[in-house]
Tab-separated table of C-alpha atoms in Angstrom:
chain	number	residue	atom	x	y	z
Q	1	UNK	CA	0.000	0.000	0.000
Q	2	UNK	CA	1.006	3.583	-0.352
Q	3	UNK	CA	2.374	5.493	2.604
Q	4	UNK	CA	-0.404	6.792	4.824
Q	5	UNK	CA	-4.110	6.118	4.804
Q	6	UNK	CA	-6.845	7.232	2.430
Q	7	UNK	CA	-8.942	8.502	5.333
Q	8	UNK	CA	-8.558	9.126	9.035
Q	9	UNK	CA	-8.644	5.874	10.984
Q	10	UNK	CA	-10.096	7.467	14.093
Q	11	UNK	CA	-13.004	9.909	14.040
Q	12	UNK	CA	-11.065	12.817	15.530
Q	13	UNK	CA	-11.588	16.468	14.629
Q	14	UNK	CA	-10.155	17.006	11.184
Q	15	UNK	CA	-10.878	19.384	8.386
Q	16	UNK	CA	-14.437	20.686	8.265
Q	17	UNK	CA	-15.926	17.873	10.350
Q	18	UNK	CA	-17.053	18.843	13.796
Q	19	UNK	CA	-16.665	15.319	15.144
Q	20	UNK	CA	-14.811	15.077	18.431
Q	21	UNK	CA	-14.527	11.919	20.479
Q	22	UNK	CA	-12.750	10.853	23.588
Q	23	UNK	CA	-10.945	7.551	23.265
Q	24	UNK	CA	-10.107	5.425	26.290
Q	25	UNK	CA	-8.145	2.246	26.780
Q	26	UNK	CA	-10.549	-0.179	28.400
Q	27	UNK	CA	-8.922	-2.406	31.028
Q	28	UNK	CA	-8.606	-6.108	30.339
Q	29	UNK	CA	-10.847	-8.449	32.296
Q	30	UNK	CA	-8.890	-11.278	33.965
Q	31	UNK	CA	-9.674	-13.786	31.190
Q	32	UNK	CA	-8.480	-11.245	28.595
Q	33	UNK	CA	-5.253	-10.723	30.540
Q	34	UNK	CA	-4.676	-14.486	30.616
Q	35	UNK	CA	-5.378	-14.720	26.884
Q	36	UNK	CA	-3.022	-11.832	26.156
Q	37	UNK	CA	-0.193	-13.317	28.253
Q	38	UNK	CA	-0.615	-16.761	26.710
Q	39	UNK	CA	-0.630	-15.257	23.224
Q	40	UNK	CA	2.466	-13.194	23.993
Q	41	UNK	CA	4.487	-16.236	25.047
Q	42	UNK	CA	2.749	-18.802	22.858
Q	43	UNK	CA	0.241	-21.367	24.054
Q	44	UNK	CA	2.861	-24.081	24.623
Q	45	UNK	CA	5.395	-21.914	26.467
Q	46	UNK	CA	5.276	-22.456	30.254
Q	47	UNK	CA	6.136	-18.768	30.829
Q	48	UNK	CA	2.503	-17.772	30.172
Q	49	UNK	CA	0.950	-19.873	32.943
Q	50	UNK	CA	3.869	-19.030	35.266
Q	51	UNK	CA	3.306	-15.317	34.742
Q	52	UNK	CA	-0.455	-15.656	35.272
Q	53	UNK	CA	0.165	-17.474	38.550
Q	54	UNK	CA	2.599	-14.733	39.591
Q	55	UNK	CA	-0.057	-12.120	38.750
Q	56	UNK	CA	-2.624	-13.964	40.879
Q	57	UNK	CA	-0.231	-13.838	43.837
Q	58	UNK	CA	0.596	-10.130	43.456
Q	59	UNK	CA	-2.604	-8.047	43.174
Q	60	UNK	CA	-0.781	-4.737	42.561
Q	61	UNK	CA	0.999	-6.212	39.548
Q	62	UNK	CA	-2.208	-7.900	38.408
Q	63	UNK	CA	-3.832	-4.450	38.342
Q	64	UNK	CA	-1.029	-3.147	36.132
Q	65	UNK	CA	-1.603	-6.019	33.677
Q	66	UNK	CA	-5.140	-4.778	32.959
Q	67	UNK	CA	-3.658	-2.077	30.724
Q	68	UNK	CA	-2.614	-3.541	27.328
Q	69	UNK	CA	0.572	-1.447	27.086
Q	70	UNK	CA	1.620	-2.283	30.640
Q	71	UNK	CA	0.713	-5.935	30.041
Q	72	UNK	CA	3.122	-5.973	27.089
Q	73	UNK	CA	5.896	-4.416	29.167
Q	74	UNK	CA	5.226	-6.843	32.018
Q	75	UNK	CA	5.493	-9.781	29.621
Q	76	UNK	CA	8.805	-8.430	28.341
Q	77	UNK	CA	10.043	-7.972	31.921
Q	78	UNK	CA	8.922	-11.476	32.901
Q	79	UNK	CA	10.401	-13.265	29.906
Q	80	UNK	CA	13.603	-15.204	30.497
Q	81	UNK	CA	16.773	-13.450	29.406
Q	82	UNK	CA	19.458	-14.796	27.109
Q	83	UNK	CA	21.888	-13.652	29.791
Q	84	UNK	CA	21.176	-15.833	32.864
Q	85	UNK	CA	22.745	-13.330	35.264
Q	86	UNK	CA	20.488	-10.445	34.246
Q	87	UNK	CA	16.811	-11.260	34.557
Q	88	UNK	CA	14.846	-14.117	35.969
Q	89	UNK	CA	11.224	-15.140	35.820
Q	90	UNK	CA	9.122	-13.488	38.474
Q	91	UNK	CA	8.195	-10.007	39.597
Q	92	UNK	CA	9.574	-8.058	42.527
Q	93	UNK	CA	7.105	-7.233	45.274
Q	94	UNK	CA	7.058	-3.471	44.770
Q	95	UNK	CA	5.760	-1.646	41.713
Q	96	UNK	CA	8.718	0.747	41.720
Q	97	UNK	CA	11.036	-2.244	41.232
Q	98	UNK	CA	8.941	-3.412	38.281
Q	99	UNK	CA	9.099	0.061	36.706
Q	100	UNK	CA	12.867	0.035	37.264
Q	101	UNK	CA	13.183	-3.352	35.518
Q	102	UNK	CA	11.044	-2.187	32.589
Q	103	UNK	CA	12.866	1.133	32.246
Q	104	UNK	CA	16.284	-0.555	32.326
Q	105	UNK	CA	15.047	-3.059	29.760
Q	106	UNK	CA	13.823	-0.342	27.430
Q	107	UNK	CA	17.078	1.586	27.863
Q	108	UNK	CA	19.202	-1.357	26.763
Q	109	UNK	CA	19.123	-4.439	28.985
Q	110	UNK	CA	16.765	-6.219	26.612
Q	111	UNK	CA	19.081	-5.645	23.662
Q	112	UNK	CA	19.472	-8.934	21.798
Q	113	UNK	CA	22.941	-8.218	20.400
Q	114	UNK	CA	26.088	-9.725	21.781
Q	115	UNK	CA	29.675	-8.802	22.443
Q	116	UNK	CA	30.849	-5.243	22.053
Q	117	UNK	CA	27.507	-3.778	20.948
Q	118	UNK	CA	25.645	-5.250	23.933
Q	119	UNK	CA	28.381	-4.086	26.325
Q	120	UNK	CA	28.100	-0.575	24.864
Q	121	UNK	CA	24.308	-0.573	25.292
Q	122	UNK	CA	24.620	-1.751	28.899
Q	123	UNK	CA	27.279	0.864	29.697
Q	124	UNK	CA	24.900	3.628	28.564
Q	125	UNK	CA	22.040	2.672	30.896
Q	126	UNK	CA	23.373	4.546	33.936
Q	127	UNK	CA	24.090	7.790	32.021
Q	128	UNK	CA	20.620	7.600	30.457
Q	129	UNK	CA	19.068	7.158	33.905
Q	130	UNK	CA	21.005	10.176	35.176
Q	131	UNK	CA	19.733	12.235	32.238
Q	132	UNK	CA	16.155	11.128	32.908
Q	133	UNK	CA	16.562	11.949	36.612
Q	134	UNK	CA	17.761	15.459	35.685
Q	135	UNK	CA	14.841	15.932	33.294
Q	136	UNK	CA	12.383	14.723	35.925
Q	137	UNK	CA	13.761	17.265	38.366
Q	138	UNK	CA	13.448	20.040	35.758
Q	139	UNK	CA	9.857	19.159	34.846
Q	140	UNK	CA	8.686	18.321	38.380
Q	141	UNK	CA	10.754	20.535	40.720
Q	142	UNK	CA	8.272	20.365	43.595
Q	143	UNK	CA	8.195	16.574	43.698
Q	144	UNK	CA	10.742	14.363	45.335
Q	145	UNK	CA	12.922	12.503	42.839
Q	146	UNK	CA	14.825	9.615	44.344
Q	147	UNK	CA	16.105	6.130	43.691
Q	148	UNK	CA	12.898	4.486	44.876
């Protein structure tokens, strides 16, 4: 297909139309969360049922998994790593630790490369976190910014 779309996909204000809608992400019901997790890992992969059991045991994390974007990030954080010393199956008890795992993963820990390129990506995680901490302080000066 050509680049772009012939018409707007979502009925949002555009051109002469006076159509305006609010779009919301509807939370998954538990059976939808289970289906999503099993689809993410594949029906035969034991990681799906293991993650669902972990979610059952940790209600705060289970609540996070109702959001499709957060469910995707949780699946990525739960998945076994190629590097056995880095990440293991299971979730920490506190949400802040889960956000830390996801953020570090997105900043480079989940990089699939090997050797020098992976080492370079990993060495940049701490400077990136420092930059984000500085930005957070600039944008939210009245809020406490800490390591946890």
